[in-house]
Short mmCIF file of C-alpha atoms and ligand atoms in Angstrom, two decimals:
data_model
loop_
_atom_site.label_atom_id
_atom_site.label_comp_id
_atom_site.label_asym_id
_atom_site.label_seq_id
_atom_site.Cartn_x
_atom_site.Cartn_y
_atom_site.Cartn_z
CA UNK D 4 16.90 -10.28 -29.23
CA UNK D 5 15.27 -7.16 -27.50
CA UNK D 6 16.62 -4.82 -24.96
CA UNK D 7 14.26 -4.66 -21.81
CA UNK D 8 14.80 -1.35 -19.75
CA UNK D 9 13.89 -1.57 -16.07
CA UNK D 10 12.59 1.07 -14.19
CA UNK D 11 16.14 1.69 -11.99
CA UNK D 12 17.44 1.96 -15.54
CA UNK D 13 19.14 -1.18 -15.57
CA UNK D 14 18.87 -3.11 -18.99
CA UNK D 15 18.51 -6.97 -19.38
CA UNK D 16 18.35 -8.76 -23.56
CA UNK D 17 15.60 -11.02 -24.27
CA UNK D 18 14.70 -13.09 -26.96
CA UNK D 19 11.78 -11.68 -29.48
CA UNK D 20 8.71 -12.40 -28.35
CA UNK D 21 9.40 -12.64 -24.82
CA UNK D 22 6.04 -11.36 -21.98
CA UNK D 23 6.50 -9.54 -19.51
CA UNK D 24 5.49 -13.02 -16.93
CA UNK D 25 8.85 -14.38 -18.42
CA UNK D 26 10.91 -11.37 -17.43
CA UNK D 27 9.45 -11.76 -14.14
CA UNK D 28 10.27 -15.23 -13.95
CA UNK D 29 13.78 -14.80 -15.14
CA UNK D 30 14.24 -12.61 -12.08
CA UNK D 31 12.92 -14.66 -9.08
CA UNK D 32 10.26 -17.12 -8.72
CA UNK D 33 8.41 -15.05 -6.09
CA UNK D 34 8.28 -11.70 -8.19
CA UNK D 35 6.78 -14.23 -10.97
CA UNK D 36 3.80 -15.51 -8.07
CA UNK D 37 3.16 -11.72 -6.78
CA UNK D 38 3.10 -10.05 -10.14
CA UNK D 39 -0.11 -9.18 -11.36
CA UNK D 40 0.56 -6.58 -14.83
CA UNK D 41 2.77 -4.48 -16.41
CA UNK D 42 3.19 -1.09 -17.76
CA UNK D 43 5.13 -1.21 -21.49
CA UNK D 44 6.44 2.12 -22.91
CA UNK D 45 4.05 3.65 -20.74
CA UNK D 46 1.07 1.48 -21.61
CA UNK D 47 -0.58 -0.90 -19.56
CA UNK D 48 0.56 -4.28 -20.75
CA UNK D 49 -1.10 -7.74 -19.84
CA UNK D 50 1.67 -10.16 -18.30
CA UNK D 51 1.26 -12.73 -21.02
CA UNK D 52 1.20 -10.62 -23.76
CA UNK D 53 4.85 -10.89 -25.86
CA UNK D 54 7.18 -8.25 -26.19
CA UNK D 55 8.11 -7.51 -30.36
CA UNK D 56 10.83 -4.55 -29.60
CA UNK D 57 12.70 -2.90 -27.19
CA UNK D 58 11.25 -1.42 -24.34
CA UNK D 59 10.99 0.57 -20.82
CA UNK D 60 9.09 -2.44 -18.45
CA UNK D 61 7.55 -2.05 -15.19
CA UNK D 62 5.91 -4.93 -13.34
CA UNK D 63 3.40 -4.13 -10.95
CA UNK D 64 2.26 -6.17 -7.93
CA UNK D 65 -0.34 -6.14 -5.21
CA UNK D 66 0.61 -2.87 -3.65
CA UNK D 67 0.99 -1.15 -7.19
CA UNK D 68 -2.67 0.66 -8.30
CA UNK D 69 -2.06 -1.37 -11.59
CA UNK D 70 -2.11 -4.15 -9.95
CA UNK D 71 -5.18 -3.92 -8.32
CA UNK D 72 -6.47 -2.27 -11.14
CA UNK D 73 -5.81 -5.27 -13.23
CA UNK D 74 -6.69 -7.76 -10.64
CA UNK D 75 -10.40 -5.97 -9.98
CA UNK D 76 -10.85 -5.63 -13.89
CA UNK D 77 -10.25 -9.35 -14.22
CA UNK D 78 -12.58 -10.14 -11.05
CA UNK D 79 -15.24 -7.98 -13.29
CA UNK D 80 -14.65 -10.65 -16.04
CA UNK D 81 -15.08 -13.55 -13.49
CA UNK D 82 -18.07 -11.71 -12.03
CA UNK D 83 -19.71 -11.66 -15.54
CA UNK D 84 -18.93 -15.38 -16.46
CA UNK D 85 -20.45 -16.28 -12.80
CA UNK D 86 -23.46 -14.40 -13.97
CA UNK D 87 -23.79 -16.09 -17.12
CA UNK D 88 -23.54 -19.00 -15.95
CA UNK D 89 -25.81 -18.91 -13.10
CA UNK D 90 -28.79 -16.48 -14.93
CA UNK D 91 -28.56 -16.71 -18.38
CA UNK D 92 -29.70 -14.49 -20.74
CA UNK D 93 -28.28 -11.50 -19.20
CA UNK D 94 -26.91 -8.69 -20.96
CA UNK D 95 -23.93 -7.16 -19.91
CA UNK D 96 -23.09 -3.21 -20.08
CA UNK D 97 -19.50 -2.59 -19.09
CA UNK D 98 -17.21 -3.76 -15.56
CA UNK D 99 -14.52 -1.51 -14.84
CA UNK D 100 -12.09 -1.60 -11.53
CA UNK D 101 -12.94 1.04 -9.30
CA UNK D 102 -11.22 2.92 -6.05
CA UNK D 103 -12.28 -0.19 -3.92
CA UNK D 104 -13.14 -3.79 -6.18
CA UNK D 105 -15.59 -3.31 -9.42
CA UNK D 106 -18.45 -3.09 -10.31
CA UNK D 107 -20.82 -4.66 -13.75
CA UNK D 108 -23.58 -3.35 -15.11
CA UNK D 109 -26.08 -5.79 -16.44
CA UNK D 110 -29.36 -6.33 -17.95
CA UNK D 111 -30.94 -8.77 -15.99
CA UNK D 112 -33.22 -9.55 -19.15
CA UNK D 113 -36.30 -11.05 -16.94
CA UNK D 114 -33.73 -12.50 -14.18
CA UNK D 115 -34.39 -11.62 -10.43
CA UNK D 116 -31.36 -10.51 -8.60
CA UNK D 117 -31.32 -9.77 -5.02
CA UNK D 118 -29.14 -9.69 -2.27
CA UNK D 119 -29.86 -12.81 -1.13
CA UNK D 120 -28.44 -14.30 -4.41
CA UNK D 121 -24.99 -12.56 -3.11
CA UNK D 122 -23.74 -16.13 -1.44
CA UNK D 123 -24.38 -17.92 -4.74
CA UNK D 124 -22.63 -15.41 -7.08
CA UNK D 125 -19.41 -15.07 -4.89
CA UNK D 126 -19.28 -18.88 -4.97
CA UNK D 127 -19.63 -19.39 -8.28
CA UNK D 128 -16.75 -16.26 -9.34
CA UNK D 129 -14.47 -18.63 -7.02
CA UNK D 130 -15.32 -22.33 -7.98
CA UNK D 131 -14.30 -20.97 -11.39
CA UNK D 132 -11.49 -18.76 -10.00
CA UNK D 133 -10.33 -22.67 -9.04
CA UNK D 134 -10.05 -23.76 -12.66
CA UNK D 135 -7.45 -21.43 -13.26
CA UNK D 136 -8.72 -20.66 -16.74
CA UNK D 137 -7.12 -18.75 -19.20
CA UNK D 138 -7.71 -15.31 -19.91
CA UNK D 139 -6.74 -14.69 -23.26
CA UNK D 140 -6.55 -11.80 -25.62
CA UNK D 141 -7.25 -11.24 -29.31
CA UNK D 142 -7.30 -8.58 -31.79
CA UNK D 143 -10.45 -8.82 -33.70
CA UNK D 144 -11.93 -6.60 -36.38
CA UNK D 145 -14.89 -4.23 -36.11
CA UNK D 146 -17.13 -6.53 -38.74
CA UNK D 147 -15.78 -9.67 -36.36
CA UNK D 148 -16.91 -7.92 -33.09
CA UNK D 149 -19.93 -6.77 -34.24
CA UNK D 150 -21.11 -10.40 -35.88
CA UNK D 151 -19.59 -12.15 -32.33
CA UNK D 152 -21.96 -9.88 -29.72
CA UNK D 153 -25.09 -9.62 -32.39
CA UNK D 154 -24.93 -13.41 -32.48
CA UNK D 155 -25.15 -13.25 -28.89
CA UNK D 156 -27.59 -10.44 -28.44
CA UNK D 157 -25.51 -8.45 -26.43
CA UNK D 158 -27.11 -5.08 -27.54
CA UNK D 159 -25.09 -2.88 -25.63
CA UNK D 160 -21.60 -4.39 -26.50
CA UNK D 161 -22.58 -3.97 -30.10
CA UNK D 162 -23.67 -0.20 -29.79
CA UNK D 163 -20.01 0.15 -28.01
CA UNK D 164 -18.02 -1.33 -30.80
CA UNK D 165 -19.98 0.81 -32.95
CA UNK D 166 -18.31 3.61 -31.77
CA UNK D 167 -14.88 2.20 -31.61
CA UNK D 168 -12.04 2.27 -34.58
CA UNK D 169 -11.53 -0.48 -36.56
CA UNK D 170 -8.19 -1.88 -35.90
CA UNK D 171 -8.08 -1.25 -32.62
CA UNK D 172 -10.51 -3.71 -30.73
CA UNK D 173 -9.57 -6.19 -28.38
CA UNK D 174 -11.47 -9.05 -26.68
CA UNK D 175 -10.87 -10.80 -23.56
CA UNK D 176 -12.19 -14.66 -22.58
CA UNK D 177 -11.67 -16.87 -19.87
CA UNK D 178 -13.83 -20.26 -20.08
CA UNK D 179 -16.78 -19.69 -21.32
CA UNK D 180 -17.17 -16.04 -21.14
CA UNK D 181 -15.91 -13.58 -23.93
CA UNK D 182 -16.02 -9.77 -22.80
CA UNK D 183 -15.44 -6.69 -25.35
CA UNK D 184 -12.65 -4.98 -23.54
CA UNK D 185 -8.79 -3.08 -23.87
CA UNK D 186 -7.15 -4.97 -20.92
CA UNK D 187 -4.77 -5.14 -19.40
CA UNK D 188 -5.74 -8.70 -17.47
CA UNK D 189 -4.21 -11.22 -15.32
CA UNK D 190 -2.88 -14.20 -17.01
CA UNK D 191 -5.42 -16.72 -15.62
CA UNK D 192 -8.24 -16.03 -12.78
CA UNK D 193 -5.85 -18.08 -10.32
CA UNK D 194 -4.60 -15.41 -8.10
CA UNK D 195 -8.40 -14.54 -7.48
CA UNK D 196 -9.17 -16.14 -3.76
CA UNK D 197 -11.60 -14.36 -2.03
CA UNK D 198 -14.80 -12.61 -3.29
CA UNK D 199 -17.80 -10.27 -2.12
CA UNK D 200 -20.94 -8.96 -3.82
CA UNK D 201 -21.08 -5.85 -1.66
CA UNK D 202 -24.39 -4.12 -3.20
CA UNK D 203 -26.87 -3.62 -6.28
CA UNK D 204 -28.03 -0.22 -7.11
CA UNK D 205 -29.74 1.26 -10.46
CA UNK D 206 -27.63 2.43 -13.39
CA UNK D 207 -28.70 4.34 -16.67
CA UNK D 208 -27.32 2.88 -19.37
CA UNK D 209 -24.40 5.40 -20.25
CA UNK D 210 -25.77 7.98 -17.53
CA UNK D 211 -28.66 8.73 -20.07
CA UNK D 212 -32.22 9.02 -17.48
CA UNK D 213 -33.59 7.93 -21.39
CA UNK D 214 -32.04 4.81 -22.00
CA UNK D 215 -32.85 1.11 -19.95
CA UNK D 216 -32.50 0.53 -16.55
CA UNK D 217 -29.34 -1.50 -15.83
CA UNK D 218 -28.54 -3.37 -12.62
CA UNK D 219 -25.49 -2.29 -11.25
CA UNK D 220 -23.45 -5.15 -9.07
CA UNK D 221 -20.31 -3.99 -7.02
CA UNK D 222 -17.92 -6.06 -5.80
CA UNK D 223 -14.48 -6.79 -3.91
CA UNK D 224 -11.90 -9.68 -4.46
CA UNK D 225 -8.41 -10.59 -3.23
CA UNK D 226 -5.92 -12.43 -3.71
CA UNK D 227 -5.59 -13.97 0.03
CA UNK D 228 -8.93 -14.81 2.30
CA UNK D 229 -7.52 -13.04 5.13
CA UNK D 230 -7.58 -9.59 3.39
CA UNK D 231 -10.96 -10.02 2.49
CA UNK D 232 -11.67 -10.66 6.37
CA UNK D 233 -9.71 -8.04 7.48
CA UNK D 234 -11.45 -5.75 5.09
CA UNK D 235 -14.44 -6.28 5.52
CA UNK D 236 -13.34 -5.90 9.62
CA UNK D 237 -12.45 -2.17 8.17
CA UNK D 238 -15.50 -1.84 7.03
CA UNK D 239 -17.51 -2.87 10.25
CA UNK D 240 -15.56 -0.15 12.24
CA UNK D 241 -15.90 2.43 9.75
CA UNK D 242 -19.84 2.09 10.16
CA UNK D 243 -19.40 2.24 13.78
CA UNK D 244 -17.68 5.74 12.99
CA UNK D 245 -19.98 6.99 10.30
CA UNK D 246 -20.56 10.44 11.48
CA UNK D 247 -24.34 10.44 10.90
CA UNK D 248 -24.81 7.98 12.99
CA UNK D 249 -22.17 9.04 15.66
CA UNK D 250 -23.78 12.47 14.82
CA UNK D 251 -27.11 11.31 15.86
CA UNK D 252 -26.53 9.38 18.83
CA UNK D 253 -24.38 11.99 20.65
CA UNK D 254 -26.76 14.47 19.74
CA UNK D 255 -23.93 16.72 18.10
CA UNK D 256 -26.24 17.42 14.25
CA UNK D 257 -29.79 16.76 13.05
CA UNK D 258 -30.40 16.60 9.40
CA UNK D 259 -33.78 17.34 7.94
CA UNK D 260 -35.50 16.77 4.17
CA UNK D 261 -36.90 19.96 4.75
CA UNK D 262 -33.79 21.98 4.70
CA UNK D 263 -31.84 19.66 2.90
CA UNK D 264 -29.93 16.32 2.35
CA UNK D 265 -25.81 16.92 3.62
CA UNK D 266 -27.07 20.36 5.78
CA UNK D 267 -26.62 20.05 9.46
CA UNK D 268 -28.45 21.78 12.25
CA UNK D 269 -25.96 21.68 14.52
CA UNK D 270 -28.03 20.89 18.17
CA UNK D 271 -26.49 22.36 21.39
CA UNK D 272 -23.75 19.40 22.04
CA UNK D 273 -22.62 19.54 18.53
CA UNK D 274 -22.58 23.63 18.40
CA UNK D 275 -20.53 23.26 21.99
CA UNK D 276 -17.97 21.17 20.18
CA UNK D 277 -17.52 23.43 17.11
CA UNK D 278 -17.08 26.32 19.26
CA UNK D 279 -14.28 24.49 21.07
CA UNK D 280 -12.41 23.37 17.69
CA UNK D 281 -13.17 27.42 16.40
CA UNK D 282 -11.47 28.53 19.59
CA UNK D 283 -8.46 25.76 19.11
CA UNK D 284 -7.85 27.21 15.24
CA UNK D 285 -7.82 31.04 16.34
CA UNK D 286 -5.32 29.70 19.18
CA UNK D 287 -2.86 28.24 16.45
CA UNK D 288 -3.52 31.21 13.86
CA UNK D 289 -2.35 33.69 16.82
CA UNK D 290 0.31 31.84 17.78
CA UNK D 291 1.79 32.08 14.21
CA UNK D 292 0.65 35.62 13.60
CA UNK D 293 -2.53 35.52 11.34
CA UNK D 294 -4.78 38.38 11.57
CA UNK D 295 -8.31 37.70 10.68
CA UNK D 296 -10.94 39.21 8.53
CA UNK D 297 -14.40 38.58 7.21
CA UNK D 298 -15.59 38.80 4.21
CA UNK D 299 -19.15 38.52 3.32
CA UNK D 300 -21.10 35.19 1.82
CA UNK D 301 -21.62 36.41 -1.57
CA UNK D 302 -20.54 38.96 -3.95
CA UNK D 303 -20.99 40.98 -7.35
CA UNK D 304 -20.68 38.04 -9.83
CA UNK D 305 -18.35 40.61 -12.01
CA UNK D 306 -15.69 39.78 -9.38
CA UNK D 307 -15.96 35.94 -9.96
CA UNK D 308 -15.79 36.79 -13.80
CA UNK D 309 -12.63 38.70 -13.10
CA UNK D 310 -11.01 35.61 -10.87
CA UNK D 311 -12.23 33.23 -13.60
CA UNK D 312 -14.69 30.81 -10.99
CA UNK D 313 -17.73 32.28 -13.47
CA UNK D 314 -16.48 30.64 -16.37
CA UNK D 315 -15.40 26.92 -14.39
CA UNK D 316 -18.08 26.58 -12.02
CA UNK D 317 -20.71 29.63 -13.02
CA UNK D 318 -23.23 27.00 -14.91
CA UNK D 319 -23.30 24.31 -12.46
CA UNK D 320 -23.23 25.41 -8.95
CA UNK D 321 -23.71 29.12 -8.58
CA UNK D 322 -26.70 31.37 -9.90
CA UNK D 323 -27.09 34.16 -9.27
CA UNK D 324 -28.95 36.44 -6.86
CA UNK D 325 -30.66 39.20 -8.95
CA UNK D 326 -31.33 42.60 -7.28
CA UNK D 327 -33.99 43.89 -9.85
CA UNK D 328 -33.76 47.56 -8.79
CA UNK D 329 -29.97 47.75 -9.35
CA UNK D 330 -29.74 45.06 -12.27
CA UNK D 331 -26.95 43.51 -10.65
CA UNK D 332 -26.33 39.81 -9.85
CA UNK D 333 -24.72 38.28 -6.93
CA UNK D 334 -23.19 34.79 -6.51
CA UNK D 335 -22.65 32.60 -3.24
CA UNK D 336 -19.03 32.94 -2.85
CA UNK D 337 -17.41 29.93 -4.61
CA UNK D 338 -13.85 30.49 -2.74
CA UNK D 339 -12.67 33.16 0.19
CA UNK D 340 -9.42 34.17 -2.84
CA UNK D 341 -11.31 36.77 -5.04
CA UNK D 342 -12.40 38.70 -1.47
CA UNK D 343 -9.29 38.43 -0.36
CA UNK D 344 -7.49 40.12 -3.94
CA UNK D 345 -10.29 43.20 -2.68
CA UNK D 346 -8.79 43.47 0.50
CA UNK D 347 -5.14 43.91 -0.84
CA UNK D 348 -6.51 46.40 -3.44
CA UNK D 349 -7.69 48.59 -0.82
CA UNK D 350 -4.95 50.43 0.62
CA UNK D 351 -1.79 51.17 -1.13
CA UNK D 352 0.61 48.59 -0.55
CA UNK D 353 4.56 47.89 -0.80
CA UNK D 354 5.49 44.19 -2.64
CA UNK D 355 7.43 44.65 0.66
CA UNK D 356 4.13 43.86 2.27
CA UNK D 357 4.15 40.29 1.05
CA UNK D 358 2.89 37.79 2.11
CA UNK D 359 0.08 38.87 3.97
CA UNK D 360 -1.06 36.66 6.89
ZN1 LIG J 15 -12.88 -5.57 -19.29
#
């Protein structure tokens, strides 16, 4: 027997061997249809995967990030093995869950993929969503892995498991697809009901402007049609609300290439409104006794040395303005603070004076 610790600290024995799906199941019938993964000993656990020794279990559903997180990562599998299926001789990169669905990177390998293939793919991820395969995990070795994706040409798998530690590779399949990959997954593709292709863009393999041109396919998937409706419903609005488009038809901003993508010109309408929101912020700092000061745009980049910005942000984002005559650089301020230390230093002040508004 093993001793399963819940997260309310409440303990329940189980026999050896036991997966977290069972533990569900032993507590009702509807936590075993709405759970989706687990967390073991602070791992993330696949549901069907047994249970050798005691241990702190958390089941996650829906609502939980690992859920979704597990339930997109699986839709990336299902995504793949639609892809397979429908263009074969694509090459796959790697599928990971992100903030909203997932996305998989793929070599199309002389395959045409466009948008208007979108229809096709999301009806193939759910025809075989409706078989309710498998997915099933196994340990494999590194000399295994490597033999299993050179057989199949899968280039970039192989340069992955290159890299990884023997002992310590997993692989996923459901039907006919076999992905490279450390889980956690749903039990079976089941709970997946509803599916969108939502765009293709262009993806360096590994980030690296060197390497081939992969074709990056996002998606979204749930596990009831209506919240794919209502989602996509969200998504409708929010492009009515877009604010470069709101921005543009109400005449508030203008943006130019010339000056530069994300810069605003703000146009009379648009400068009007800022003014009013600038007037409704001093209102509110009054009110609760802030005094205001200014501070210029850049400074002497020994101050953002001192405040430590040089060293975290110094190589990326802010050069520095020489001034040849004096040998001295300046930076565009990176943060109000390091002015604002400058302004204490200036008189002599109590600790009595703290904190300064
Ligand atoms: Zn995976």
């Amino acid at each position: 027997m093993i001793t399963i610790t819940f997260p309310d600290k409440s303990t329940k024995e189980f026999a050896c061997g036991t997966t977290p799906m069972q533990i569900a199941e032993s507590i009702s019938p509807r936590l075993a249809q709405d759970v989706l993964a687990a967390t073991v000993n602070g791992q993330p656990w696949d549901l069907s995967r047994p249970l050798d020794a005691d241990a702190e279990v958390q089941l996650h559903k829906w609502e939980d990030p690992e859920g979704k997180h597990a339930f997109w990562h699986s839709s990336a599998h299902l995504l793949a093995e639609a892809l397979q299926e429908l263009y074969p001789g694509v090459k796959f990169g790697i599928g990971p869950a992100i903030e909203n669905g997932f996305y998989y990177d793929i070599d199309p390998n002389g395959n045409k993929i466009t948008a208007d293939d979108f229809s096709k793919i999301e009806a193939k991820m759910i025809e075989l969503a409706q078989k309710k395969e498998e997915i099933k995990r196994a340990e494999i070795s590194k000399a295994d892995a490597l033999k299993m994706f050179g057989d199949r040409d899968e280039q970039y798998k192989c340069e992955l498991i290159s890299e990884l530690e023997d002992g310590h590779i997993t692989t996923y399949t459901q039907g006919a697809f076999t992905d490279l990959c450390r889980g956690p997954h749903l039990p079976t593709t089941a709970p997946i009901k509803a599916a969108k292709i939502t765009s293709l863009a262009g993806a360096y393999w590994r980030g690296d402007e060197k390497r081939n041109q992969l074709v990056r396919v996002y998606g979204i998937t749930f596990p009831k049609k209506k919240m794919l409706d209502e989602y996509l419903a969200l998504m409708e609005e929010a492009k009515k609300r877009d604010h470069r488009k709101l921005g543009k038809e109400m005449e508030l901003f203008a943006f130019s290439q010339n000056v530069g993508a994300g810069l605003p010109l703000w146009l009379p309408k648009g400068a009007a409104l800022r003014d009013r929101l600038e007037q409704f912020l001093r209102k509110i700092q009054k009110k609760y006794g802030y005094l205001q000061v200014i501070t210029p745009h850049i400074g002497n980049k020994n101050l953002y040395v001192t405040s430590g910005h040089y060293a975290k942000y110094g190589k990326d984002s802010f050069q520095p303005i020489h001034t040849p005559e004096e040998g001295e650089e300046y930076l565009l301020k990176p943060m109000n603070c390091p002015h604002h230390c400058e302004i204490f230093k200036a008189y002599p002040r109590s600790y009595r004076d703290l904190p300064m508004r």
